[in-house]
PDB file of C-alpha atoms in Angstrom:
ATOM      1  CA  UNK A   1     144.786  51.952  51.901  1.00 56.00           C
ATOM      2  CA  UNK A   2     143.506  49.730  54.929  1.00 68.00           C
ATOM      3  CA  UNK A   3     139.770  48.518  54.210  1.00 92.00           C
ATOM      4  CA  UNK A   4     138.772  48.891  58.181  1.00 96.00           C
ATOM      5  CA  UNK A   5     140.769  52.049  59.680  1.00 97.00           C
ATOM      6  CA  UNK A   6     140.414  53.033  63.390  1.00 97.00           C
ATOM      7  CA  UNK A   7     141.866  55.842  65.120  1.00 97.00           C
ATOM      8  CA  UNK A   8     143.060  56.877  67.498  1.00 97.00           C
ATOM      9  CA  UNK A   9     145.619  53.786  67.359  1.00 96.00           C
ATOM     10  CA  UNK A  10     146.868  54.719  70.398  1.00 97.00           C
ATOM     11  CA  UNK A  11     145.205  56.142  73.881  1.00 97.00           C
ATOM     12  CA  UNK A  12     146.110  57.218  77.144  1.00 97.00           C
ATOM     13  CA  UNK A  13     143.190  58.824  79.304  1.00 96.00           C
ATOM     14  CA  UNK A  14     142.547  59.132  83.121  1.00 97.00           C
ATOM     15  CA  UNK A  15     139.449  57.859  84.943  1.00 97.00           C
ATOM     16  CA  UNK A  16     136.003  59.956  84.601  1.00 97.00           C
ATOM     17  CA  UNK A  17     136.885  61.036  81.088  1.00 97.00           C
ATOM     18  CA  UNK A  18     134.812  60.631  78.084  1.00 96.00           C
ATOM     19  CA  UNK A  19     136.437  59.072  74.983  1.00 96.00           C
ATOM     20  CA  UNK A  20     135.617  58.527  71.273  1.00 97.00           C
ATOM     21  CA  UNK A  21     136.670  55.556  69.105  1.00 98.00           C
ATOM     22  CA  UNK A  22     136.564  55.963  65.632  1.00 98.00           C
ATOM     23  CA  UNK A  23     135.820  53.038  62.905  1.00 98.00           C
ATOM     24  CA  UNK A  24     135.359  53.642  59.069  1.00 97.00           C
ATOM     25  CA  UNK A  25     135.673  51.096  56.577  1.00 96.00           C
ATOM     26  CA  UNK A  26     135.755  51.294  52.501  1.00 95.00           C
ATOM     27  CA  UNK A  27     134.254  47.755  52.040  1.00 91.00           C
ATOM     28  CA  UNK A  28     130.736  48.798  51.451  1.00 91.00           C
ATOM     29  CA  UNK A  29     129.740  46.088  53.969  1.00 90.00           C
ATOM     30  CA  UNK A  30     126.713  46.914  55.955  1.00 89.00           C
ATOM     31  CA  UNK A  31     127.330  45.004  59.569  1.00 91.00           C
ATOM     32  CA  UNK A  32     129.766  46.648  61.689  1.00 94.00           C
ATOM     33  CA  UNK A  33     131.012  45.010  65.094  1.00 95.00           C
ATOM     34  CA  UNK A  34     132.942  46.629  68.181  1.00 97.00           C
ATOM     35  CA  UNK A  35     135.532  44.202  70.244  1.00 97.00           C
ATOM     36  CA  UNK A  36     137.365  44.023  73.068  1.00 97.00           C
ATOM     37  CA  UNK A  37     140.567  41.969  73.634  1.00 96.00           C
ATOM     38  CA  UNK A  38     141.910  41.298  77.027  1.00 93.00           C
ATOM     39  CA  UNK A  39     144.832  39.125  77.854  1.00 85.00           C
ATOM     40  CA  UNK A  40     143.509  35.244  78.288  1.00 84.00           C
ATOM     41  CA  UNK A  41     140.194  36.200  77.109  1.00 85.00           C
ATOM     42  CA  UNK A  42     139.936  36.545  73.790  1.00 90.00           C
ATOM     43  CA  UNK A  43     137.782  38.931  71.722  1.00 94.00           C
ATOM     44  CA  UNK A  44     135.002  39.775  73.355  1.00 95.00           C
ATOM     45  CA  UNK A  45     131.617  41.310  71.444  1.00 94.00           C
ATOM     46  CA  UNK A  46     130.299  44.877  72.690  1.00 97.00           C
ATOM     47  CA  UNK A  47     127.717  46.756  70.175  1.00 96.00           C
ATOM     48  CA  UNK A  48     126.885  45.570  66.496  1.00 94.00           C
ATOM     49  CA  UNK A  49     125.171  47.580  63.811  1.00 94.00           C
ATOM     50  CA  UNK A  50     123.199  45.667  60.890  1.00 88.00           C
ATOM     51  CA  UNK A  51     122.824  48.889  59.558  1.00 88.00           C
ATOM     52  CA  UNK A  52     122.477  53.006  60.279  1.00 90.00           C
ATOM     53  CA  UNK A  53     119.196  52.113  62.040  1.00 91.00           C
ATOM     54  CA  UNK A  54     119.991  48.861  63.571  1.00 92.00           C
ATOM     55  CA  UNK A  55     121.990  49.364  67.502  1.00 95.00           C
ATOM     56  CA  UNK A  56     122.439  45.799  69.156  1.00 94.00           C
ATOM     57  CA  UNK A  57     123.695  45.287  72.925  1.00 94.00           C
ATOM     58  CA  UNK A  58     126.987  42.565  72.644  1.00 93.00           C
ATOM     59  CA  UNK A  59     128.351  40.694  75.558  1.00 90.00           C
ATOM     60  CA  UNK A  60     130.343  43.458  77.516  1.00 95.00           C
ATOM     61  CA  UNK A  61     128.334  46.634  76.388  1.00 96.00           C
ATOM     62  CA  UNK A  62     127.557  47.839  79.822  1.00 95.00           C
ATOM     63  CA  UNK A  63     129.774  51.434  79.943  1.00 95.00           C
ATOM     64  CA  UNK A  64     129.741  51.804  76.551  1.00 97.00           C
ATOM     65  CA  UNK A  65     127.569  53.202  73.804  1.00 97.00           C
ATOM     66  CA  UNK A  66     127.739  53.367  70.201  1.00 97.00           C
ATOM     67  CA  UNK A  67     126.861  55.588  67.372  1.00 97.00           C
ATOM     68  CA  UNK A  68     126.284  54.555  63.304  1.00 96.00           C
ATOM     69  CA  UNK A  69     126.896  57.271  62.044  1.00 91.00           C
ATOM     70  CA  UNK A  70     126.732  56.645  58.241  1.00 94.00           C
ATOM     71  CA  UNK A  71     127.157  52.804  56.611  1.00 93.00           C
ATOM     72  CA  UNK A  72     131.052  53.160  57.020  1.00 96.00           C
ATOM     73  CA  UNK A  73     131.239  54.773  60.463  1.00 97.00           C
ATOM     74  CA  UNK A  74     131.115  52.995  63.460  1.00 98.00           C
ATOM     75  CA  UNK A  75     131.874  54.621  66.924  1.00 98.00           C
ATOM     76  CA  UNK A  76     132.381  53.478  70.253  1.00 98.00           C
ATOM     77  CA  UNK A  77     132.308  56.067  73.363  1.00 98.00           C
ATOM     78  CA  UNK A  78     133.284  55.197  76.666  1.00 96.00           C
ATOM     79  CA  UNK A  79     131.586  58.089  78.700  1.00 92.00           C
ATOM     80  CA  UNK A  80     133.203  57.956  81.967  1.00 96.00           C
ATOM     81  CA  UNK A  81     136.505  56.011  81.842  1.00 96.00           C
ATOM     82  CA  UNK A  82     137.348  53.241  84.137  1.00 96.00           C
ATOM     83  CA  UNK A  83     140.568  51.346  84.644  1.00 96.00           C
ATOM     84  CA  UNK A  84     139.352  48.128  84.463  1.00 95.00           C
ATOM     85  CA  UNK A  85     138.595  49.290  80.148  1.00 97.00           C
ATOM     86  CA  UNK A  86     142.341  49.473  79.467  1.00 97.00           C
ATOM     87  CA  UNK A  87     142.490  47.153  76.616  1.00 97.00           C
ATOM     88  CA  UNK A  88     142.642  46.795  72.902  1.00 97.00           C
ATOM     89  CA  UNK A  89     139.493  47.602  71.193  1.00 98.00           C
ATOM     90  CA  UNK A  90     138.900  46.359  67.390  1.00 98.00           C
ATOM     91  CA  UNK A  91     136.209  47.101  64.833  1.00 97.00           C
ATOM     92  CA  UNK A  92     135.308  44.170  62.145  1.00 95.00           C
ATOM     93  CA  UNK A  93     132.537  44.539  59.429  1.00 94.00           C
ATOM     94  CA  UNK A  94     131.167  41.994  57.195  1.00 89.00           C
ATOM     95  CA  UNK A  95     128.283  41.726  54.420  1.00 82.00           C
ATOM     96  CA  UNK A  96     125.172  39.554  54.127  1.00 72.00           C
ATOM     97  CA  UNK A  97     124.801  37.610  51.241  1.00 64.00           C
ATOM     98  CA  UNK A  98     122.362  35.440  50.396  1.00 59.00           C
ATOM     99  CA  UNK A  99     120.824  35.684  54.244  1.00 60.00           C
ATOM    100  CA  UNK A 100     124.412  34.484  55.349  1.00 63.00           C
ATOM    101  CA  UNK A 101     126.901  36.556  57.082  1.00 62.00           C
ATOM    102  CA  UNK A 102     130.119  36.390  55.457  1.00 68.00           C
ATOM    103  CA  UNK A 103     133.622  36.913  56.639  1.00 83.00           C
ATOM    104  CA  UNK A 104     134.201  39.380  59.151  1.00 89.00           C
ATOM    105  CA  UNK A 105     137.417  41.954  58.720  1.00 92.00           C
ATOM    106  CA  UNK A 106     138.922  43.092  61.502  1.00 95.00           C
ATOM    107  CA  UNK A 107     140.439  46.970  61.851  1.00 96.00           C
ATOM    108  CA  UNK A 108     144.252  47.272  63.504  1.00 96.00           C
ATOM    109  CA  UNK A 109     142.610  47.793  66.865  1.00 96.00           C
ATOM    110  CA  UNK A 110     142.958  50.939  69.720  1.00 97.00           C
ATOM    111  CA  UNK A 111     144.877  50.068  72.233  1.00 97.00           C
ATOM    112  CA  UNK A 112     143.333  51.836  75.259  1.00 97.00           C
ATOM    113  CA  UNK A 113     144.981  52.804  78.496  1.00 97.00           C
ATOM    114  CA  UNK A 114     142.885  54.173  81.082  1.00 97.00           C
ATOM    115  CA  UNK A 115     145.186  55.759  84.418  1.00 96.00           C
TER     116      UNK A 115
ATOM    117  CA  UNK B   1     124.777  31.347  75.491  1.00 82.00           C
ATOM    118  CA  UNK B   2     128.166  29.819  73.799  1.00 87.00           C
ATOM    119  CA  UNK B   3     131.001  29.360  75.187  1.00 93.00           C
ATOM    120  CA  UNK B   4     134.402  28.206  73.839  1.00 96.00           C
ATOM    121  CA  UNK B   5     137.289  26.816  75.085  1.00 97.00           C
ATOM    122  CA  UNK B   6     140.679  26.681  73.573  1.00 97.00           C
ATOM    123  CA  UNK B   7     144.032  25.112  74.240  1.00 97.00           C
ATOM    124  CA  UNK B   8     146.545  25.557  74.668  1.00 97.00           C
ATOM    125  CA  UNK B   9     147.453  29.097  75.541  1.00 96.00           C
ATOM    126  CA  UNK B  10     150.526  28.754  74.051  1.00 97.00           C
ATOM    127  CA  UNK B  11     152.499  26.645  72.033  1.00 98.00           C
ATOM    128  CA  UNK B  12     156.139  26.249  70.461  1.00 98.00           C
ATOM    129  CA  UNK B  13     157.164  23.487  67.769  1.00 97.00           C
ATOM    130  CA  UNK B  14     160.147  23.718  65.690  1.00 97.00           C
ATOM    131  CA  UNK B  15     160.446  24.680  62.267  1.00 97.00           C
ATOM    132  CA  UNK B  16     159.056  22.214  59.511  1.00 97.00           C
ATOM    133  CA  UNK B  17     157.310  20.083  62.496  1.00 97.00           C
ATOM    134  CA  UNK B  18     153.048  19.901  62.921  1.00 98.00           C
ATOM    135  CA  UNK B  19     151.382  22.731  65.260  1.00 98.00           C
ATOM    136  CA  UNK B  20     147.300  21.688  66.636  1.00 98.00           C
ATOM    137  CA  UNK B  21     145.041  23.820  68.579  1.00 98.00           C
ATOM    138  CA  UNK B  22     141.951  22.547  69.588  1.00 98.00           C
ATOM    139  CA  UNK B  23     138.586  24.454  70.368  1.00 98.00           C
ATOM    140  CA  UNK B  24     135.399  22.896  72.155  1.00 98.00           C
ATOM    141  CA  UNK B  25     131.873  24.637  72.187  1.00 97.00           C
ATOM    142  CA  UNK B  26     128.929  24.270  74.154  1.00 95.00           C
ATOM    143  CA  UNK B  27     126.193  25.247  72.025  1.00 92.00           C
ATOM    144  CA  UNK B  28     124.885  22.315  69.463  1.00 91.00           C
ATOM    145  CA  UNK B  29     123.439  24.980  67.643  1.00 89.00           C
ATOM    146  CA  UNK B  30     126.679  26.575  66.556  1.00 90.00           C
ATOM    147  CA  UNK B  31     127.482  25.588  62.598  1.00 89.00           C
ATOM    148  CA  UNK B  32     129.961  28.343  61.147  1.00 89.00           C
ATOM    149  CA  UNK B  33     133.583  27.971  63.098  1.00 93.00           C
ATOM    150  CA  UNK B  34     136.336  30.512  61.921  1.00 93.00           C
ATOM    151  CA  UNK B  35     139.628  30.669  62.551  1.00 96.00           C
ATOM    152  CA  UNK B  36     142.079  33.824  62.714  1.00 96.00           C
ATOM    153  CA  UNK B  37     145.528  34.641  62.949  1.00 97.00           C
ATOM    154  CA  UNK B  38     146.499  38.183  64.860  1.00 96.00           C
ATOM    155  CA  UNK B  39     150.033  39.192  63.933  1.00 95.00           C
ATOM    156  CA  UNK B  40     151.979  41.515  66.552  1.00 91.00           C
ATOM    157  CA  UNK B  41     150.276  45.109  65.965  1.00 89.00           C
ATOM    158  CA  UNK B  42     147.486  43.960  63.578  1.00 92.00           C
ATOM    159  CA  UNK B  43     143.664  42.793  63.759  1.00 94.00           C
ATOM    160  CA  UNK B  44     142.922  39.440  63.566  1.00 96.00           C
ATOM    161  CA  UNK B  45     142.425  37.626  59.997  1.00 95.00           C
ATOM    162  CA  UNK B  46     140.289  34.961  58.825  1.00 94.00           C
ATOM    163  CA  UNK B  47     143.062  32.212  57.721  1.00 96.00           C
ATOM    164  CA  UNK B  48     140.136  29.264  57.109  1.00 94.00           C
ATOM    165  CA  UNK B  49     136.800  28.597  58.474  1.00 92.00           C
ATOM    166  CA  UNK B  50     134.708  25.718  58.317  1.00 91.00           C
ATOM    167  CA  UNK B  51     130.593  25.082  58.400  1.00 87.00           C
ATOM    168  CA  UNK B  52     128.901  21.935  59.883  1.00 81.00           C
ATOM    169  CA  UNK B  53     127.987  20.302  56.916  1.00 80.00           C
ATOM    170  CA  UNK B  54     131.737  19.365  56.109  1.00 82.00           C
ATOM    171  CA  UNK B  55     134.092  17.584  58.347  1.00 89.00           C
ATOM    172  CA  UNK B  56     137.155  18.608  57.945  1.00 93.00           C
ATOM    173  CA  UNK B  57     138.794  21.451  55.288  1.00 93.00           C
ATOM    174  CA  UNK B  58     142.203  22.103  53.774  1.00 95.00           C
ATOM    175  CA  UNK B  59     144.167  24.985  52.125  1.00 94.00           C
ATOM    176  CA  UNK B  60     147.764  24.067  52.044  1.00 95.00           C
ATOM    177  CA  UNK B  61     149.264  23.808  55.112  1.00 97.00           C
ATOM    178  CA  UNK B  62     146.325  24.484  56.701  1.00 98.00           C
ATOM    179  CA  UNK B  63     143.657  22.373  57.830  1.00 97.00           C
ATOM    180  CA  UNK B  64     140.457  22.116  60.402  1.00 97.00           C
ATOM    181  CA  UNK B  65     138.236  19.266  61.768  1.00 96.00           C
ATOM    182  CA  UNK B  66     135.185  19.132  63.125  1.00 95.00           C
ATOM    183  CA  UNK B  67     133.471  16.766  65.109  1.00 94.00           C
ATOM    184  CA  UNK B  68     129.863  17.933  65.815  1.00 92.00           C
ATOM    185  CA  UNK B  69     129.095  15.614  67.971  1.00 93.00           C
ATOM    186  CA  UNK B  70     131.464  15.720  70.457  1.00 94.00           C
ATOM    187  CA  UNK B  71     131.223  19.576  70.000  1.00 95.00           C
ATOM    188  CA  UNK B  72     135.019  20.434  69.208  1.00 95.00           C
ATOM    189  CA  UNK B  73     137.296  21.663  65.765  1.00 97.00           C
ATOM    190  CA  UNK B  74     140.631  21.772  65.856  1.00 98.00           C
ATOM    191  CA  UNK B  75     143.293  23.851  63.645  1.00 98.00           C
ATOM    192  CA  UNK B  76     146.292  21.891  62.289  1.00 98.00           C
ATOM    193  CA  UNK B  77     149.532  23.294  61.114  1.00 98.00           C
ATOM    194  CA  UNK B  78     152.022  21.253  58.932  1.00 97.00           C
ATOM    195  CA  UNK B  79     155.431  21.885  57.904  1.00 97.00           C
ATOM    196  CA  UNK B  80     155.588  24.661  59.932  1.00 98.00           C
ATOM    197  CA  UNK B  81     157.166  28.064  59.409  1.00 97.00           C
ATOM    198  CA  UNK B  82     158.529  31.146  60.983  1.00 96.00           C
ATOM    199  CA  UNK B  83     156.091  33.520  59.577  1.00 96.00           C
ATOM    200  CA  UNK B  84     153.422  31.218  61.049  1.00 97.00           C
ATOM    201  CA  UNK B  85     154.635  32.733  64.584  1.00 97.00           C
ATOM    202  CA  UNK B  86     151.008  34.266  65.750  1.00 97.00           C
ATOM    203  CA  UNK B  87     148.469  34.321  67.916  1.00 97.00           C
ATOM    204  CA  UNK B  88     145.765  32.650  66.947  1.00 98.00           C
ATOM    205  CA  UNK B  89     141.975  32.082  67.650  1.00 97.00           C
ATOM    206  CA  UNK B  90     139.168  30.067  66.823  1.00 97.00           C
ATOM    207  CA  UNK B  91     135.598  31.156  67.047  1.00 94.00           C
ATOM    208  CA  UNK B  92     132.115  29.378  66.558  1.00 93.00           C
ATOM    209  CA  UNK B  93     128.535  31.164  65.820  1.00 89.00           C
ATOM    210  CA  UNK B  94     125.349  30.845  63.561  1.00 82.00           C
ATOM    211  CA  UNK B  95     126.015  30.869  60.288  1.00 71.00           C
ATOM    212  CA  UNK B  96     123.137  32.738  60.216  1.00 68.00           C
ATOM    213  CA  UNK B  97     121.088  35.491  61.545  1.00 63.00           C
ATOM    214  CA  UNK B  98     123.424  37.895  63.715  1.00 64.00           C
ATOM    215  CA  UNK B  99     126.362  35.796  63.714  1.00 71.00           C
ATOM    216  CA  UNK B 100     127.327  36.739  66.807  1.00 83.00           C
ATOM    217  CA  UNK B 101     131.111  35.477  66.873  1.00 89.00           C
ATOM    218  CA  UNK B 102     131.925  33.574  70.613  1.00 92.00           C
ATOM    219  CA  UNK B 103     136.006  33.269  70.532  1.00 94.00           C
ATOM    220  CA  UNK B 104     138.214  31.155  72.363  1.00 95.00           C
ATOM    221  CA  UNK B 105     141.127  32.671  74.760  1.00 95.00           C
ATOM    222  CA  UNK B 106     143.847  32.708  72.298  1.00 96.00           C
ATOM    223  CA  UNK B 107     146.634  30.166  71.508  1.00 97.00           C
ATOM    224  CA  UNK B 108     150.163  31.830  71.214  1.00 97.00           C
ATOM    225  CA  UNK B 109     152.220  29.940  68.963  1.00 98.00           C
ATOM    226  CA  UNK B 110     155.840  30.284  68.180  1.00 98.00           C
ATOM    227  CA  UNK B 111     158.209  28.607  65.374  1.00 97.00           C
ATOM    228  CA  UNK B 112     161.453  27.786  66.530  1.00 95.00           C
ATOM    229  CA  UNK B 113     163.969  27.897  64.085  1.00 91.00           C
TER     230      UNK B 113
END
């Protein structure tokens, strides 16, 4: 079984709707990370989590908000869907050790299409 | 804040020949510079990363430089192969504290046969 797992893998929506992205991971890693990939851009940060307590604002996070549900769940919620949010979305998580982040894992993205 | 650059956007070398992407960053403060490999369908995957206090680092075919000063890393390829086909990226950050990943735009690389 996948160590990061996000669903849904695939989503169509329409403007104005509210949508859920789901992130869980088995790693036991306490840092959690929401992305967003566009064509020519690259991976882009929205919300990180240190931990359940711990929200943190990314690069891109206005029109999105996150919830931390429990150490291995990560959500991302897009409550009123725009077009220009069609993309692929990944979740990564990765551990501290030693006061140094480690490697971050990536999940096999959402790939988003908003109409 | 950081910013990276990386070129090129894509890139096509024949089988068994040398592949190099190269990545500049803007913030001297940067020392932890990961690279990843995204295969079609999947998340991105750390293939070899690389922390200021080396200059260059090597696991088989693969192998990064880093030149602090001039504030750039680069990603070499040798002997080439088709599975290599990917897109990849390279990224820079703090090693520590929230290590807040800045990526570049994405280098597409294909292996001719």
């Amino acid at each position: 079984d996948a160590d990061v797992t996000q669903t849904p893998r695939n989503r169509i929506t329409k403007t104005g709707k509210r949508i859920m992205l789901e992130c869980s991971q088995t790693k036991g890693h306490d840092r959690m990370y929401w992305y967003r990939q566009d064509p020519g851009l690259g991976l882009r940060l929205i919300y990180y989590s240190f931990d359940v307590k711990d929200i943190n604002k990314g690069e891109i996070s206005d029109g999105y908000s996150v919830s931390r549900q429990a150490q291995a769940k990560f959500s991302l919620s897009l409550e009123s869907a725009i077009p220009n949010q069609t993309a692929l979305y990944f979740c990564a998580t990765s551990d501290l050790a030693g006061g140094i982040t480690d490697t971050q894992y990536f999940g096999p993205g959402t790939r988003l299409t908003v109409l | 804040g950081e910013n990276v650059e990386q070129h090129p956007s894509t890139l096509s070398v024949q089988e068994g020949d040398s592949a190099v992407i190269k990545c500049t960053y803007s913030d001297s403060a940067s020392n932890y510079f990961p690279w990843y490999k995204q295969e079609l369908g999947k998340g991105p995957q750390l293939i070899i990363d690389i922390r200021s206090n080396v200059g260059e680092k090597k696991d088989q075919r693969i192998a990064v430089t880093l030149n602090k000063t001039a504030k750039h890393f680069s990603l070499h390829i040798t002997e080439t192969q088709p599975e290599d086909s990917a897109v990849y990226f390279c990224a820079a950050s703090r090693v520590q504290g929230a290590q807040k990943l800045v990526f570049g735009q994405g280098t597409r690389l294909t292996i001719n046969p």
